[in-house]
Every structure is written in structure tokens, then in C-alpha cells.
Short mmCIF file of C-alpha atoms and ligand atoms in Angstrom, two decimals:
data_model
loop_
_atom_site.label_atom_id
_atom_site.label_comp_id
_atom_site.label_asym_id
_atom_site.label_seq_id
_atom_site.Cartn_x
_atom_site.Cartn_y
_atom_site.Cartn_z
CA MET A 994 71.55 55.22 -4.08
CA ALA A 995 72.60 57.69 -6.75
CA MET A 996 73.52 61.09 -5.37
CA GLY A 997 73.60 64.46 -7.10
CA VAL A 998 76.78 65.25 -5.29
CA ALA A 999 79.61 63.07 -6.45
CA LEU A 1000 82.49 61.19 -5.11
CA LEU A 1001 85.10 61.76 -2.53
CA PHE A 1002 86.94 59.89 0.20
CA VAL A 1003 85.96 58.43 3.50
CA PHE A 1004 89.20 57.78 5.31
CA PHE A 1005 90.55 57.14 8.76
CA LEU A 1006 92.54 59.78 10.43
CA SER A 1007 94.18 60.37 13.78
CA LEU A 1008 93.19 63.72 15.14
CA PRO A 1009 95.28 65.88 17.41
CA GLY A 1010 93.86 65.66 20.87
CA ALA A 1011 92.25 62.29 20.24
CA GLY A 1012 93.39 59.32 22.32
CA LEU A 1013 96.55 57.59 21.13
CA HIS A 1014 94.73 54.78 19.35
CA ALA A 1015 91.43 56.54 18.81
CA GLN A 1016 90.49 56.77 15.16
CA LYS A 1017 87.37 57.96 13.51
CA ALA A 1018 85.94 58.01 10.02
CA VAL A 1019 85.95 61.44 8.48
CA THR A 1020 84.03 62.42 5.38
CA GLU A 1021 85.87 65.03 3.41
CA ILE A 1022 83.72 67.47 1.49
CA THR A 1023 85.15 69.72 -1.18
CA ILE A 1024 83.48 72.90 -2.35
CA GLY A 1025 83.75 73.52 -6.07
CA ASP A 1026 83.81 76.67 -8.13
CA ALA A 1027 80.50 78.52 -8.00
CA GLY A 1028 81.25 80.27 -11.30
CA GLY A 1029 78.59 78.49 -13.34
CA SER A 1030 76.26 77.73 -10.45
CA PRO A 1031 72.62 78.78 -10.42
CA LEU A 1032 70.87 80.82 -7.77
CA ILE A 1033 68.72 78.74 -5.43
CA SER A 1034 65.27 80.11 -6.21
CA ARG A 1035 63.53 81.26 -3.06
CA HIS A 1036 60.39 79.63 -4.48
CA ILE A 1037 61.83 76.21 -3.60
CA TYR A 1038 60.77 77.16 -0.05
CA GLY A 1039 57.08 77.44 -0.98
CA HIS A 1040 54.03 76.15 0.89
CA PHE A 1041 50.61 74.73 0.11
CA ALA A 1042 47.19 75.43 1.63
CA GLU A 1043 44.25 73.33 0.47
CA HIS A 1044 40.61 73.32 1.50
CA LEU A 1045 41.31 70.06 3.29
CA GLY A 1046 40.53 69.16 6.89
CA ARG A 1047 41.67 71.91 9.25
CA CYS A 1048 44.13 73.65 6.95
CA ILE A 1049 41.93 76.61 5.95
CA TYR A 1050 38.88 76.36 8.24
CA ASP A 1051 39.87 76.07 11.91
CA GLY A 1052 43.46 76.47 10.74
CA PHE A 1053 44.42 79.64 8.90
CA TYR A 1054 40.89 80.97 8.96
CA VAL A 1055 38.79 81.36 12.09
CA GLY A 1056 36.48 84.12 10.79
CA ASP A 1057 36.51 87.76 11.79
CA SER A 1058 34.11 87.23 14.70
CA SER A 1059 36.49 84.77 16.40
CA LEU A 1060 37.98 85.59 19.81
CA ILE A 1061 41.31 84.35 18.47
CA PRO A 1062 43.19 87.49 17.36
CA ASN A 1063 42.90 87.71 13.59
CA LYS A 1064 43.24 89.91 10.54
CA ALA A 1065 40.17 89.63 8.31
CA GLY A 1066 39.51 86.21 9.84
CA VAL A 1067 43.07 84.83 9.46
CA ARG A 1068 44.92 84.09 12.71
CA ASN A 1069 47.53 86.70 13.62
CA ASP A 1070 49.83 84.08 15.17
CA ILE A 1071 49.91 82.08 11.92
CA ILE A 1072 50.60 85.19 9.87
CA ALA A 1073 53.46 86.12 12.22
CA ALA A 1074 54.96 82.61 12.18
CA LEU A 1075 54.85 82.40 8.36
CA LYS A 1076 56.29 85.89 7.97
CA GLU A 1077 59.20 84.84 10.17
CA LEU A 1078 59.66 81.86 7.83
CA GLU A 1079 59.75 84.29 4.88
CA ILE A 1080 57.56 81.98 2.84
CA PRO A 1081 58.02 82.98 -0.82
CA ASN A 1082 54.77 81.58 -2.21
CA LEU A 1083 51.58 79.83 -1.18
CA ARG A 1084 49.63 77.39 -3.38
CA TRP A 1085 45.81 77.36 -3.12
CA PRO A 1086 43.00 76.08 -3.16
CA GLY A 1087 44.27 72.51 -3.85
CA GLY A 1088 45.27 69.78 -4.56
CA CYS A 1089 42.38 67.60 -5.51
CA PHE A 1090 39.99 70.24 -4.18
CA ALA A 1091 41.12 72.66 -6.91
CA ASP A 1092 39.53 70.59 -9.67
CA THR A 1093 36.16 70.80 -7.89
CA TYR A 1094 36.43 74.49 -7.04
CA HIS A 1095 34.39 77.12 -8.84
CA TRP A 1096 35.94 80.42 -7.86
CA LYS A 1097 32.79 82.48 -8.40
CA ASP A 1098 31.25 80.60 -5.43
CA GLY A 1099 33.81 82.32 -3.16
CA ILE A 1100 33.35 86.01 -4.03
CA GLY A 1101 30.76 88.64 -3.06
CA PRO A 1102 28.80 88.92 0.21
CA ARG A 1103 29.39 85.83 2.37
CA GLU A 1104 25.71 85.34 3.10
CA ASP A 1105 25.04 84.97 -0.63
CA ARG A 1106 27.72 82.37 -1.29
CA PRO A 1107 26.53 78.86 -2.14
CA THR A 1108 27.67 75.79 -0.25
CA ILE A 1109 29.28 72.79 -1.88
CA VAL A 1110 30.35 69.37 -0.63
CA ASN A 1111 34.09 68.78 -0.31
CA THR A 1112 33.95 65.38 -1.98
CA TRP A 1113 37.67 64.61 -1.79
CA TRP A 1114 38.24 65.51 1.83
CA GLY A 1115 35.84 64.15 4.41
CA GLY A 1116 32.60 64.87 2.52
CA VAL A 1117 32.06 67.98 4.63
CA THR A 1118 30.07 71.04 3.65
CA GLU A 1119 32.18 73.90 2.32
CA ASP A 1120 30.48 77.26 2.82
CA ASN A 1121 32.90 79.20 0.61
CA SER A 1122 33.46 81.78 3.33
CA PHE A 1123 37.18 81.77 2.49
CA GLY A 1124 37.53 82.73 -1.16
CA THR A 1125 39.70 84.51 -3.70
CA HIS A 1126 39.84 87.91 -1.93
CA ASP A 1127 40.58 86.27 1.41
CA PHE A 1128 43.41 84.20 -0.02
CA LEU A 1129 45.03 86.95 -2.09
CA ASN A 1130 44.80 89.46 0.75
CA LEU A 1131 46.42 86.86 3.02
CA CYS A 1132 49.29 86.51 0.53
CA GLU A 1133 49.73 90.28 0.61
CA ALA A 1134 49.89 90.19 4.41
CA LEU A 1135 52.48 87.40 4.20
CA GLU A 1136 54.41 89.20 1.44
CA ALA A 1137 54.27 85.87 -0.40
CA GLU A 1138 53.42 85.28 -4.05
CA PRO A 1139 50.11 83.52 -4.59
CA TYR A 1140 50.09 80.36 -6.68
CA LEU A 1141 46.54 79.68 -7.85
CA SER A 1142 45.59 76.18 -8.93
CA GLY A 1143 43.03 76.37 -11.75
CA ASN A 1144 40.11 74.00 -12.16
CA VAL A 1145 40.63 71.96 -15.32
CA GLY A 1146 39.00 68.71 -14.22
CA SER A 1147 35.45 70.02 -13.74
CA GLY A 1148 35.73 73.65 -14.82
CA ALA A 1149 35.43 75.28 -18.20
CA VAL A 1150 38.12 77.10 -20.16
CA GLN A 1151 36.07 80.30 -19.87
CA GLU A 1152 35.87 79.93 -16.08
CA LEU A 1153 39.65 79.82 -15.73
CA ALA A 1154 40.13 82.64 -18.26
CA ASP A 1155 37.64 84.71 -16.21
CA TRP A 1156 39.49 84.01 -12.96
CA VAL A 1157 42.72 85.30 -14.52
CA GLN A 1158 40.92 88.43 -15.71
CA TYR A 1159 39.21 88.90 -12.32
CA VAL A 1160 42.44 88.96 -10.32
CA ASN A 1161 44.82 90.52 -12.86
CA TYR A 1162 43.17 92.95 -15.23
CA ASP A 1163 43.48 96.61 -14.29
CA GLY A 1164 41.39 98.14 -17.08
CA GLN A 1165 37.66 97.93 -17.60
CA SER A 1166 36.37 94.42 -18.26
CA PRO A 1167 33.44 92.29 -17.10
CA MET A 1168 35.56 90.48 -14.49
CA SER A 1169 37.64 93.42 -13.25
CA ASP A 1170 34.43 95.43 -12.87
CA LEU A 1171 33.06 92.61 -10.73
CA ARG A 1172 36.23 92.65 -8.63
CA VAL A 1173 35.89 96.39 -8.04
CA GLN A 1174 32.23 95.88 -7.14
CA ASN A 1175 33.43 93.33 -4.55
CA GLY A 1176 35.68 95.89 -2.92
CA ARG A 1177 39.06 95.50 -4.57
CA LYS A 1178 40.18 98.19 -7.01
CA GLU A 1179 43.81 97.25 -7.68
CA PRO A 1180 44.45 93.88 -9.35
CA TRP A 1181 46.63 91.43 -7.42
CA LYS A 1182 48.71 90.56 -10.51
CA VAL A 1183 48.99 86.85 -9.83
CA ARG A 1184 51.84 85.32 -11.78
CA TYR A 1185 51.81 81.64 -10.78
CA TRP A 1186 49.00 79.47 -12.15
CA GLY A 1187 48.55 75.73 -12.05
CA VAL A 1188 46.63 74.35 -15.02
CA GLY A 1189 44.85 71.53 -13.20
CA ASN A 1190 46.23 69.22 -10.51
CA GLU A 1191 47.08 65.51 -10.70
CA ALA A 1192 45.34 65.25 -14.06
CA TRP A 1193 46.35 61.56 -14.06
CA GLY A 1194 44.24 61.00 -10.91
CA CYS A 1195 41.79 63.16 -8.94
CA GLY A 1196 42.08 65.87 -11.61
CA GLY A 1197 40.32 63.74 -14.23
CA HIS A 1198 42.10 60.38 -14.65
CA MET A 1199 43.43 61.56 -17.99
CA ARG A 1200 46.11 60.03 -20.14
CA ALA A 1201 49.22 62.17 -20.62
CA GLU A 1202 48.48 62.63 -24.34
CA TYR A 1203 44.93 63.82 -23.66
CA TYR A 1204 46.01 66.15 -20.85
CA ALA A 1205 48.73 67.69 -23.03
CA ASP A 1206 46.04 68.73 -25.54
CA ILE A 1207 43.73 69.96 -22.78
CA TYR A 1208 46.61 71.96 -21.31
CA ARG A 1209 47.30 73.62 -24.66
CA LYS A 1210 43.70 74.77 -24.84
CA TYR A 1211 43.42 76.13 -21.28
CA ALA A 1212 46.85 77.80 -21.38
CA THR A 1213 45.97 79.56 -24.65
CA PHE A 1214 43.06 81.44 -23.09
CA MET A 1215 44.83 82.51 -19.89
CA SER A 1216 45.83 86.09 -20.62
CA GLY A 1217 49.03 87.49 -19.16
CA ALA A 1218 47.85 91.10 -19.63
CA GLY A 1219 49.02 93.29 -16.77
CA VAL A 1220 51.54 90.82 -15.35
CA GLU A 1221 55.15 91.78 -15.89
CA GLY A 1222 56.89 88.99 -17.77
CA GLY A 1223 53.56 87.25 -18.42
CA LEU A 1224 51.94 84.36 -16.59
CA TYR A 1225 53.95 81.47 -15.22
CA ARG A 1226 51.82 78.45 -16.14
CA ILE A 1227 52.52 75.12 -14.50
CA ALA A 1228 51.35 71.86 -16.05
CA SER A 1229 50.00 69.18 -13.77
CA GLY A 1230 52.96 66.87 -13.54
CA ALA A 1231 53.94 63.29 -12.96
CA SER A 1232 53.41 61.19 -9.90
CA ASP A 1233 56.72 59.81 -8.67
CA ASP A 1234 58.44 57.80 -11.43
CA ASP A 1235 55.88 58.29 -14.20
CA TYR A 1236 58.53 59.38 -16.70
CA HIS A 1237 56.19 58.87 -19.63
CA TRP A 1238 54.05 61.73 -18.27
CA THR A 1239 56.95 64.19 -18.26
CA GLU A 1240 58.11 63.02 -21.68
CA VAL A 1241 54.69 63.61 -23.26
CA LEU A 1242 54.25 67.05 -21.68
CA MET A 1243 57.70 68.20 -22.78
CA ARG A 1244 57.19 66.77 -26.27
CA ASP A 1245 53.61 67.80 -26.97
CA ILE A 1246 53.15 71.19 -25.30
CA PRO A 1247 54.74 74.16 -27.11
CA HIS A 1248 57.24 75.60 -24.65
CA ARG A 1249 55.98 79.14 -25.15
CA LEU A 1250 52.82 77.99 -23.34
CA LEU A 1251 54.71 76.22 -20.58
CA GLN A 1252 56.83 77.71 -17.83
CA GLY A 1253 56.83 74.84 -15.33
CA VAL A 1254 56.14 71.12 -15.20
CA ALA A 1255 55.07 69.77 -11.83
CA LEU A 1256 56.10 66.63 -9.96
CA HIS A 1257 54.46 65.12 -6.87
CA HIS A 1258 56.34 62.81 -4.56
CA TYR A 1259 55.36 61.98 -0.99
CA SER A 1260 57.50 60.13 1.54
CA VAL A 1261 55.09 57.32 2.35
CA ILE A 1262 55.96 53.75 3.33
CA ASP A 1263 52.95 52.01 1.79
CA TRP A 1264 49.69 53.68 0.75
CA GLY A 1265 47.73 50.81 2.35
CA ASN A 1266 49.71 50.87 5.59
CA LYS A 1267 51.29 54.24 6.19
CA GLY A 1268 52.02 53.80 9.90
CA SER A 1269 51.73 56.21 12.80
CA SER A 1270 53.20 59.69 12.64
CA VAL A 1271 54.54 59.36 16.21
CA ASP A 1272 54.84 55.70 17.23
CA PHE A 1273 57.14 54.18 14.64
CA SER A 1274 60.04 51.73 14.60
CA GLU A 1275 63.54 52.40 13.33
CA GLN A 1276 62.73 50.24 10.30
CA GLN A 1277 59.75 52.48 9.49
CA TYR A 1278 62.01 55.50 9.94
CA PHE A 1279 64.52 53.96 7.54
CA ASP A 1280 61.78 53.26 4.99
CA ILE A 1281 60.64 56.87 5.11
CA MET A 1282 64.25 58.03 4.66
CA GLU A 1283 64.52 55.71 1.65
CA ARG A 1284 61.39 57.26 0.14
CA SER A 1285 62.79 60.72 0.82
CA TRP A 1286 66.14 59.94 -0.79
CA LEU A 1287 64.17 58.75 -3.82
CA MET A 1288 63.52 62.44 -4.57
CA GLU A 1289 67.15 62.62 -5.76
CA GLU A 1290 66.67 59.89 -8.35
CA LEU A 1291 63.29 61.25 -9.46
CA ILE A 1292 64.67 64.73 -10.04
CA GLN A 1293 67.67 63.38 -11.92
CA LYS A 1294 65.52 61.25 -14.21
CA HIS A 1295 62.71 63.76 -14.84
CA SER A 1296 65.38 66.44 -15.45
CA ALA A 1297 67.18 64.21 -17.94
CA ILE A 1298 63.95 63.91 -19.95
CA MET A 1299 63.42 67.66 -19.74
CA ASP A 1300 67.01 68.23 -20.88
CA THR A 1301 66.29 66.26 -24.07
CA TYR A 1302 63.46 68.59 -25.07
CA ASP A 1303 64.73 71.73 -23.38
CA PRO A 1304 68.53 71.75 -23.19
CA GLU A 1305 68.55 75.44 -22.33
CA LYS A 1306 66.45 74.75 -19.23
CA LYS A 1307 63.72 77.27 -20.00
CA VAL A 1308 60.98 75.09 -18.53
CA ASP A 1309 61.26 74.58 -14.77
CA LEU A 1310 60.60 71.53 -12.65
CA VAL A 1311 58.09 72.46 -9.93
CA VAL A 1312 57.76 69.94 -7.09
CA ASP A 1313 54.48 71.40 -5.92
CA GLU A 1314 53.63 68.60 -3.48
CA TRP A 1315 56.12 66.82 -1.23
CA GLY A 1316 56.43 65.71 2.38
CA GLY A 1317 55.80 62.84 4.78
CA TRP A 1318 52.40 61.14 4.79
CA TYR A 1319 51.27 58.85 7.63
CA ASP A 1320 48.04 57.56 9.15
CA VAL A 1321 45.88 60.25 10.70
CA ILE A 1322 45.97 60.79 14.47
CA PRO A 1323 43.53 58.18 15.90
CA GLY A 1324 40.10 59.64 16.53
CA THR A 1325 40.40 62.34 13.86
CA ASN A 1326 38.53 62.38 10.55
CA PRO A 1327 40.40 60.08 8.12
CA GLY A 1328 39.66 62.56 5.34
CA PHE A 1329 41.37 65.41 7.22
CA LEU A 1330 44.95 64.06 7.03
CA TYR A 1331 45.92 65.41 10.46
CA GLN A 1332 49.24 63.99 11.68
CA GLN A 1333 52.00 64.83 14.17
CA ASN A 1334 55.44 65.96 13.16
CA THR A 1335 58.60 64.55 14.72
CA ILE A 1336 62.37 64.56 14.35
CA ARG A 1337 61.75 62.12 11.48
CA ASP A 1338 59.95 64.92 9.62
CA ALA A 1339 62.81 67.29 10.34
CA MET A 1340 65.08 64.74 8.61
CA ILE A 1341 62.74 64.58 5.59
CA ALA A 1342 62.68 68.37 5.34
CA GLY A 1343 66.44 68.83 5.67
CA LEU A 1344 67.23 66.02 3.24
CA VAL A 1345 64.71 66.99 0.56
CA LEU A 1346 65.50 70.71 0.73
CA ASN A 1347 69.20 69.86 0.25
CA ILE A 1348 68.23 67.82 -2.83
CA PHE A 1349 66.25 70.76 -4.23
CA ASN A 1350 69.12 73.17 -3.54
CA ASN A 1351 71.59 70.89 -5.28
CA HIS A 1352 69.29 70.76 -8.34
CA ALA A 1353 68.66 74.50 -8.42
CA ASP A 1354 69.44 74.56 -12.14
CA ARG A 1355 66.12 72.82 -12.92
CA VAL A 1356 64.06 72.86 -9.71
CA LYS A 1357 62.81 76.42 -9.37
CA MET A 1358 59.79 75.96 -7.17
CA ALA A 1359 58.43 73.51 -4.60
CA ASN A 1360 55.54 73.38 -2.15
CA LEU A 1361 55.61 71.44 1.10
CA ALA A 1362 52.28 69.69 1.77
CA GLN A 1363 50.73 71.32 3.73
CA THR A 1364 51.10 74.48 5.83
CA VAL A 1365 48.68 74.08 8.74
CA ASN A 1366 47.16 70.94 10.36
CA VAL A 1367 47.52 68.73 7.26
CA LEU A 1368 50.27 66.17 6.41
CA GLN A 1369 53.80 67.50 7.07
CA ALA A 1370 52.56 70.79 8.48
CA VAL A 1371 54.84 73.54 9.73
CA ILE A 1372 52.09 74.71 12.10
CA LEU A 1373 49.53 72.84 14.21
CA THR A 1374 46.60 74.49 15.99
CA GLU A 1375 44.18 73.48 18.72
CA GLY A 1376 41.65 76.12 19.74
CA GLU A 1377 43.62 79.27 20.48
CA LYS A 1378 46.92 77.34 20.78
CA MET A 1379 49.44 77.19 17.96
CA ILE A 1380 52.70 75.27 17.77
CA ARG A 1381 55.64 75.28 15.40
CA THR A 1382 56.66 71.77 14.33
CA PRO A 1383 60.22 70.43 13.87
CA THR A 1384 59.65 70.93 10.12
CA TYR A 1385 58.93 74.62 10.77
CA HIS A 1386 62.29 74.95 12.49
CA VAL A 1387 64.15 73.31 9.61
CA MET A 1388 62.47 75.60 7.08
CA ASN A 1389 63.41 78.54 9.29
CA MET A 1390 67.05 77.43 9.54
CA TYR A 1391 67.22 76.85 5.76
CA LYS A 1392 65.69 80.17 4.68
CA VAL A 1393 69.24 81.54 4.41
CA HIS A 1394 69.57 79.65 1.11
CA GLN A 1395 66.74 81.58 -0.54
CA ASP A 1396 68.06 83.33 -3.67
CA ALA A 1397 71.67 82.57 -2.68
CA ARG A 1398 74.21 81.13 -5.13
CA LEU A 1399 74.58 77.36 -4.95
CA LEU A 1400 78.07 76.09 -4.14
CA PRO A 1401 78.69 72.68 -5.73
CA LEU A 1402 79.85 70.01 -3.25
CA THR A 1403 81.73 66.79 -3.81
CA PHE A 1404 81.76 63.96 -1.28
CA GLU A 1405 80.90 60.36 -0.73
CA SER A 1406 78.61 59.75 2.18
CA PRO A 1407 79.11 57.03 4.75
CA ASN A 1408 76.20 54.62 4.96
CA TYR A 1409 73.29 54.41 7.34
CA GLU A 1410 72.31 50.75 7.61
CA ALA A 1411 69.13 49.14 8.90
CA GLY A 1412 67.34 45.85 8.19
CA GLY A 1413 70.03 44.73 5.74
CA LYS A 1414 69.70 47.84 3.56
CA SER A 1415 71.75 51.01 3.41
CA LEU A 1416 71.33 54.66 2.50
CA PRO A 1417 73.69 57.63 2.38
CA ALA A 1418 73.74 58.92 5.95
CA LEU A 1419 74.69 62.47 5.01
CA SER A 1420 73.05 65.08 2.87
CA VAL A 1421 74.62 68.51 2.45
CA SER A 1422 74.08 71.68 0.44
CA ALA A 1423 75.84 75.03 0.50
CA SER A 1424 75.28 78.53 -0.78
CA MET A 1425 76.81 81.99 -0.76
CA ASP A 1426 74.41 84.91 -0.39
CA GLU A 1427 74.72 88.34 -1.97
CA ASP A 1428 76.51 89.66 1.13
CA ASP A 1429 79.15 86.91 0.80
CA ARG A 1430 77.81 84.95 3.73
CA LEU A 1431 78.36 81.22 3.47
CA HIS A 1432 75.67 78.77 4.60
CA ILE A 1433 76.01 75.01 4.73
CA SER A 1434 73.14 72.75 5.73
CA PHE A 1435 74.07 69.26 6.93
CA VAL A 1436 71.71 66.38 7.64
CA ASN A 1437 72.78 63.16 9.33
CA ILE A 1438 69.87 60.73 9.02
CA ASP A 1439 71.73 57.93 10.81
CA ALA A 1440 69.55 56.89 13.72
CA SER A 1441 72.40 56.03 16.07
CA ARG A 1442 75.83 57.06 14.75
CA ALA A 1443 77.47 60.46 14.68
CA HIS A 1444 79.43 61.31 11.53
CA THR A 1445 82.35 63.68 11.21
CA VAL A 1446 82.91 65.88 8.18
CA GLN A 1447 85.79 68.10 7.10
CA LEU A 1448 85.61 71.02 4.66
CA PRO A 1449 88.38 73.34 3.49
CA LEU A 1450 86.93 76.85 3.74
CA ALA A 1451 90.05 79.03 3.49
CA ALA A 1452 89.45 79.82 -0.20
CA LEU A 1453 86.08 81.33 0.71
CA GLY A 1454 87.66 83.88 3.05
CA VAL A 1455 85.65 82.73 6.04
CA ALA A 1456 86.78 84.23 9.35
CA LYS A 1457 83.87 83.71 11.69
CA LEU A 1458 81.61 80.68 12.03
CA SER A 1459 78.44 79.93 13.95
CA ALA A 1460 75.94 77.08 13.77
CA GLN A 1461 72.51 75.92 14.85
CA ILE A 1462 71.28 72.39 15.36
CA LEU A 1463 67.88 70.72 15.42
CA THR A 1464 67.76 67.28 16.97
CA GLY A 1465 66.11 65.35 19.79
CA ALA A 1466 66.94 62.49 22.10
CA ARG A 1467 64.56 60.24 20.14
CA LEU A 1468 63.42 60.11 16.52
CA GLN A 1469 59.86 60.32 17.82
CA ASP A 1470 60.39 63.60 19.71
CA HIS A 1471 57.86 66.27 18.76
CA ASN A 1472 56.15 69.40 19.98
CA SER A 1473 52.74 69.14 21.58
CA PHE A 1474 50.24 71.71 22.79
CA ASP A 1475 51.46 71.02 26.35
CA GLN A 1476 55.13 71.07 25.39
CA PRO A 1477 55.36 73.40 22.41
CA GLU A 1478 59.12 73.88 22.71
CA ALA A 1479 60.24 70.28 23.25
CA VAL A 1480 61.98 70.37 19.86
CA ARG A 1481 63.59 73.61 18.85
CA PRO A 1482 66.88 74.80 17.38
CA ALA A 1483 69.85 75.33 19.66
CA GLY A 1484 73.30 76.84 19.22
CA PHE A 1485 75.85 74.26 18.06
CA SER A 1486 79.54 74.47 18.78
CA ASN A 1487 80.82 70.94 18.26
CA PHE A 1488 83.13 72.02 15.47
CA SER A 1489 86.66 73.31 15.07
CA TYR A 1490 88.15 75.63 12.49
CA ARG A 1491 91.91 75.37 12.20
CA LYS A 1492 94.22 76.30 9.33
CA GLY A 1493 91.24 76.88 7.09
CA ILE A 1494 89.77 73.42 7.71
CA LEU A 1495 86.37 73.08 9.31
CA GLU A 1496 85.72 69.85 11.17
CA LEU A 1497 82.28 69.14 12.48
CA GLU A 1498 80.73 66.18 14.22
CA LEU A 1499 77.09 65.66 13.28
CA PRO A 1500 75.12 63.88 15.99
CA PRO A 1501 72.70 61.11 15.00
CA HIS A 1502 69.43 62.28 13.40
CA SER A 1503 70.35 65.94 13.33
CA VAL A 1504 70.12 68.96 11.05
CA VAL A 1505 72.91 71.52 11.39
CA VAL A 1506 73.10 74.83 9.53
CA LEU A 1507 76.44 76.59 9.61
CA ALA A 1508 76.96 80.26 8.81
CA GLY A 1509 80.33 81.72 7.87
CA GLU A 1510 81.41 85.25 7.11
O1 LIG B 1700 48.08 67.01 -0.34
C1 LIG B 1700 46.99 66.14 -0.29
C2 LIG B 1700 46.60 65.63 -1.67
O2 LIG B 1700 47.62 64.84 -2.19
C3 LIG B 1700 46.37 66.68 -2.72
O3 LIG B 1700 45.10 67.22 -2.67
C4 LIG B 1700 46.56 65.91 -3.99
O4 LIG B 1700 47.01 66.71 -5.05
C5 LIG B 1700 47.55 64.83 -3.60
O5 LIG B 1700 47.15 63.59 -4.03
#
């Protein structure tokens, strides 16, 4: 497995205090010069909310007549949990749904809004009660930037141009007048716009060459008036290792029309046999870790293509869908993609976020799929109950990296072996924030072995260290509505700091975030 972080030594060492003959493998990690390092964009920690299953309806949105405490119909407990997470952006309304969505259906008095059928997700009736105002006001409450996904597959150029004018224009215009008539005077000034979604699939089954032309047309008519710095337009990107797709977009779309190119990669064992989200074997766990590590190779290879056409790295890579994908919980609607979230998902989150951090020079934005009740959710709800998943806790522990300067690391990971195959057991990223606080996030995906790491920190002037860990007795451990706190972060002190050398033992299947100042 190729790793973004390079080589070092795994060696055997006798440690003071260890038994006379006791020896253990120690992975030495060196921290390089951060001089030329990029900032880790906070937008890497973005989220995604689609009109899918119970993400919006009976998830975020319960309606303003609900007995569940809410603000304009959105649950207060969800708003509070996401604010604590400091989510930087939220993508909406899809996904596949976005290319069926006609935004004018979701504005004006609710009783006048038409219904549609959500053809991608469960064939249920969508009453459009949650629309543009609801979403953008929610983003304001979350202090998160909205990322609107425009309908290219079944919508017209004029329709998308109108949506941009409706939400962004602050002078007099047909669409801004309509917005004011619907109760909102000030424009929201939405910067992030997706120009279609999965154009190679649910967004229209287009060829890359055809989509590149379509993109040019739609992007041309999306006006950046009123948005400081102009719009940030994101092209519907490749699925997994479709490098031809990225090549064509980078080659055929003028870069002045293009701020980001997307990439979708899910950690899924086999689309025909995804396996349970809770009852899985170690081999299935290993396979999911293998699919998660693949993100490293995908980013390296898509970035290399982008480098050819854009050596100055002006166009960003936006991984606007990622996460673990399993079979739905038995008895739930197969089109609703409702799954549990275990220690395995915490490993995916820690590992993939480290990969994004370490590629902060090209990866500027990412969106975990999805926020509430769908796929690798950070929040699950049942009636008035709400729980934070293990993935929530990892995102919360990692938020310290947002907008901090990446510190380059060099090491060679020991292996995690299962079923005759092996993967790097350790994934690590580090950053220094603007107040000179050091943060290092470690993931040990090994299902049964602890691994010890050493890092020289003296050069960073670190005097005080503290750490948090997320782990569980079993890979399958998770939070439930009866036991909402079964998995949660705890203080971690299994490390020493002597003569400027940090030594830390990472338990099996654990995420540890260390803070130094
Ligand atoms: O996140 C669920 C779906 O996965 C999205 O709607 C689509 O873009 C992707 O295929």
C-alpha cells in the first residue's frame, strides 16, 4: 500500500523499566519542517445532508409543530451537536436527489408547494416542506457555509442561474424580489455550488467529454455577483479510480470556470454484498480498512493528473462523498440507507481524515456521507432520542486540525495482517494551530495488536501534553438509544515524555489525539 507519508524505521529497542529481556517494536516518526506546508482547510471537515430516508425528514427536520424542541422545524439537539462539532460546511439537497430537485418547488407558503416522488430514495412522496430558506437558515444557525448542489441532470441552465440569483443577489431582480416576497430581505451569499452530481451515473449517465461541455455552459451562466471572491464552482467528479474522468475535466474545462473537481469514494466491501453494519467478521473489517486506505492511492493519482494541467494547484480536489456503506438495518426501508455506526466506522473516519490532512495541498474540501440517519452518520435519531455515533466523536476530536498548519510526517508503518493480506496498521497526521498548539492524530487499525510510536518533539517547544482516546472492547461496539454513551472519548495517559521524546502505545483499533503546548 502506497502511503503519502514516507519511510522510516521500525526497530527493536529495550526500554528502561521494561523487563530484562522484554523487547517491543517501536515505530519512529519524524516531524519535518512546516515551512512550505499548507493549511489544513477547515472545509475538509464538511458534512452532507440529502433528501434521503430519514436525513432531512424525521432527522434534521421535524416541523415547527413537533413536540421535539426545534428552531423553525429543525431539532435543537441536532443543531447543538453540530455546532459543538464546528462543522464548516453542509452540502444539500443531494446526491442523486439534487439532479431531480427543482428549487422553486420548495419556496413560498408550504401549503402551496407541490409534491414530487423521490425516485432515487425509496420512491416516497416528497412534500417540499423543507426548502431553500429552511436549509440556508439552518446553515446560519450552524454558522456553517452552505454548499448547494445544482440540478444539471434534469434542470435547465436558466433554473440554476435563477437559483444563484435568488439566494445571492442583493439588488432588484426578478429572483431577489421573489426572495424578499418570501420573507428574506438579505441575500445569503452562497459561495459553494456543485454543478451536477455523479454526472457519470444518477446525474445523467454522461460521458466525461459530454459533461465537460455541459459544465462549461452551466458554469458560464452562474453569476458571482455579490459574493466576495466570486462563486466556488465544483464539477461533478470521478467515481473511485476513474482517472479518465478527472483528466477530461482538467483538460477540457477552462480553469477560470472551475474552482473544484469532486471525487466520490465509499468504503464498501462489495456493492452486491455489503454486509451488516454491526455484525461483521474481522475479515470484513479488514476489507473495509483496505477500501478506506484506498483513498490514499486515489488522491495521489487524481492529484497527479491535476498537477499535469494545474501545477500551481489552483483547482481543488473536493471529496464531497466518502464514508462506510453497509446493508441497511434489517426491517428498515432499503432505499433509506439507515445503518449503525461502530468502532469500525471510527477507524474509517480517523484514517480517512488523516489522509485528507496529509494531502491538504490539493484536498481543500470533503463531505462525509451523511450527517443524520444515513450511511456513516454522525447522529442517529429515534423519536425524541438522539445519539452521537463513534464517527461523531472522531470528528469532534479532529476538529483541532481545522485551518491549522500541516506538519509533514515521515515513518514506515508496521503491518496489520489478516487473511493472508496486510495493510499499514498506523495512520498519523499532525498540525500546529495559530496559537502554536500541536495536535497529532493517531489511528491504529490493527484489530488485536497494540503499536508503540516515538516522536521527537523538543524542537517544537512542547512542554505540556494531554491526549484523548476513542476505542472499545470490540470492533462492533456502538452507541444505541438504550446505551447512548457506550462508546465515547476518554482521557489517555499511556504515554511518556522524556528528554524531548514522546513515546505512546496505541491500543488495538483506537484513535488517539494528542495535544501539546
Ligand atoms: O450518499 C448516497 C448517494 O451516494 C448519493 O446520493 C450519490 O451521490 C451517491 O451515489
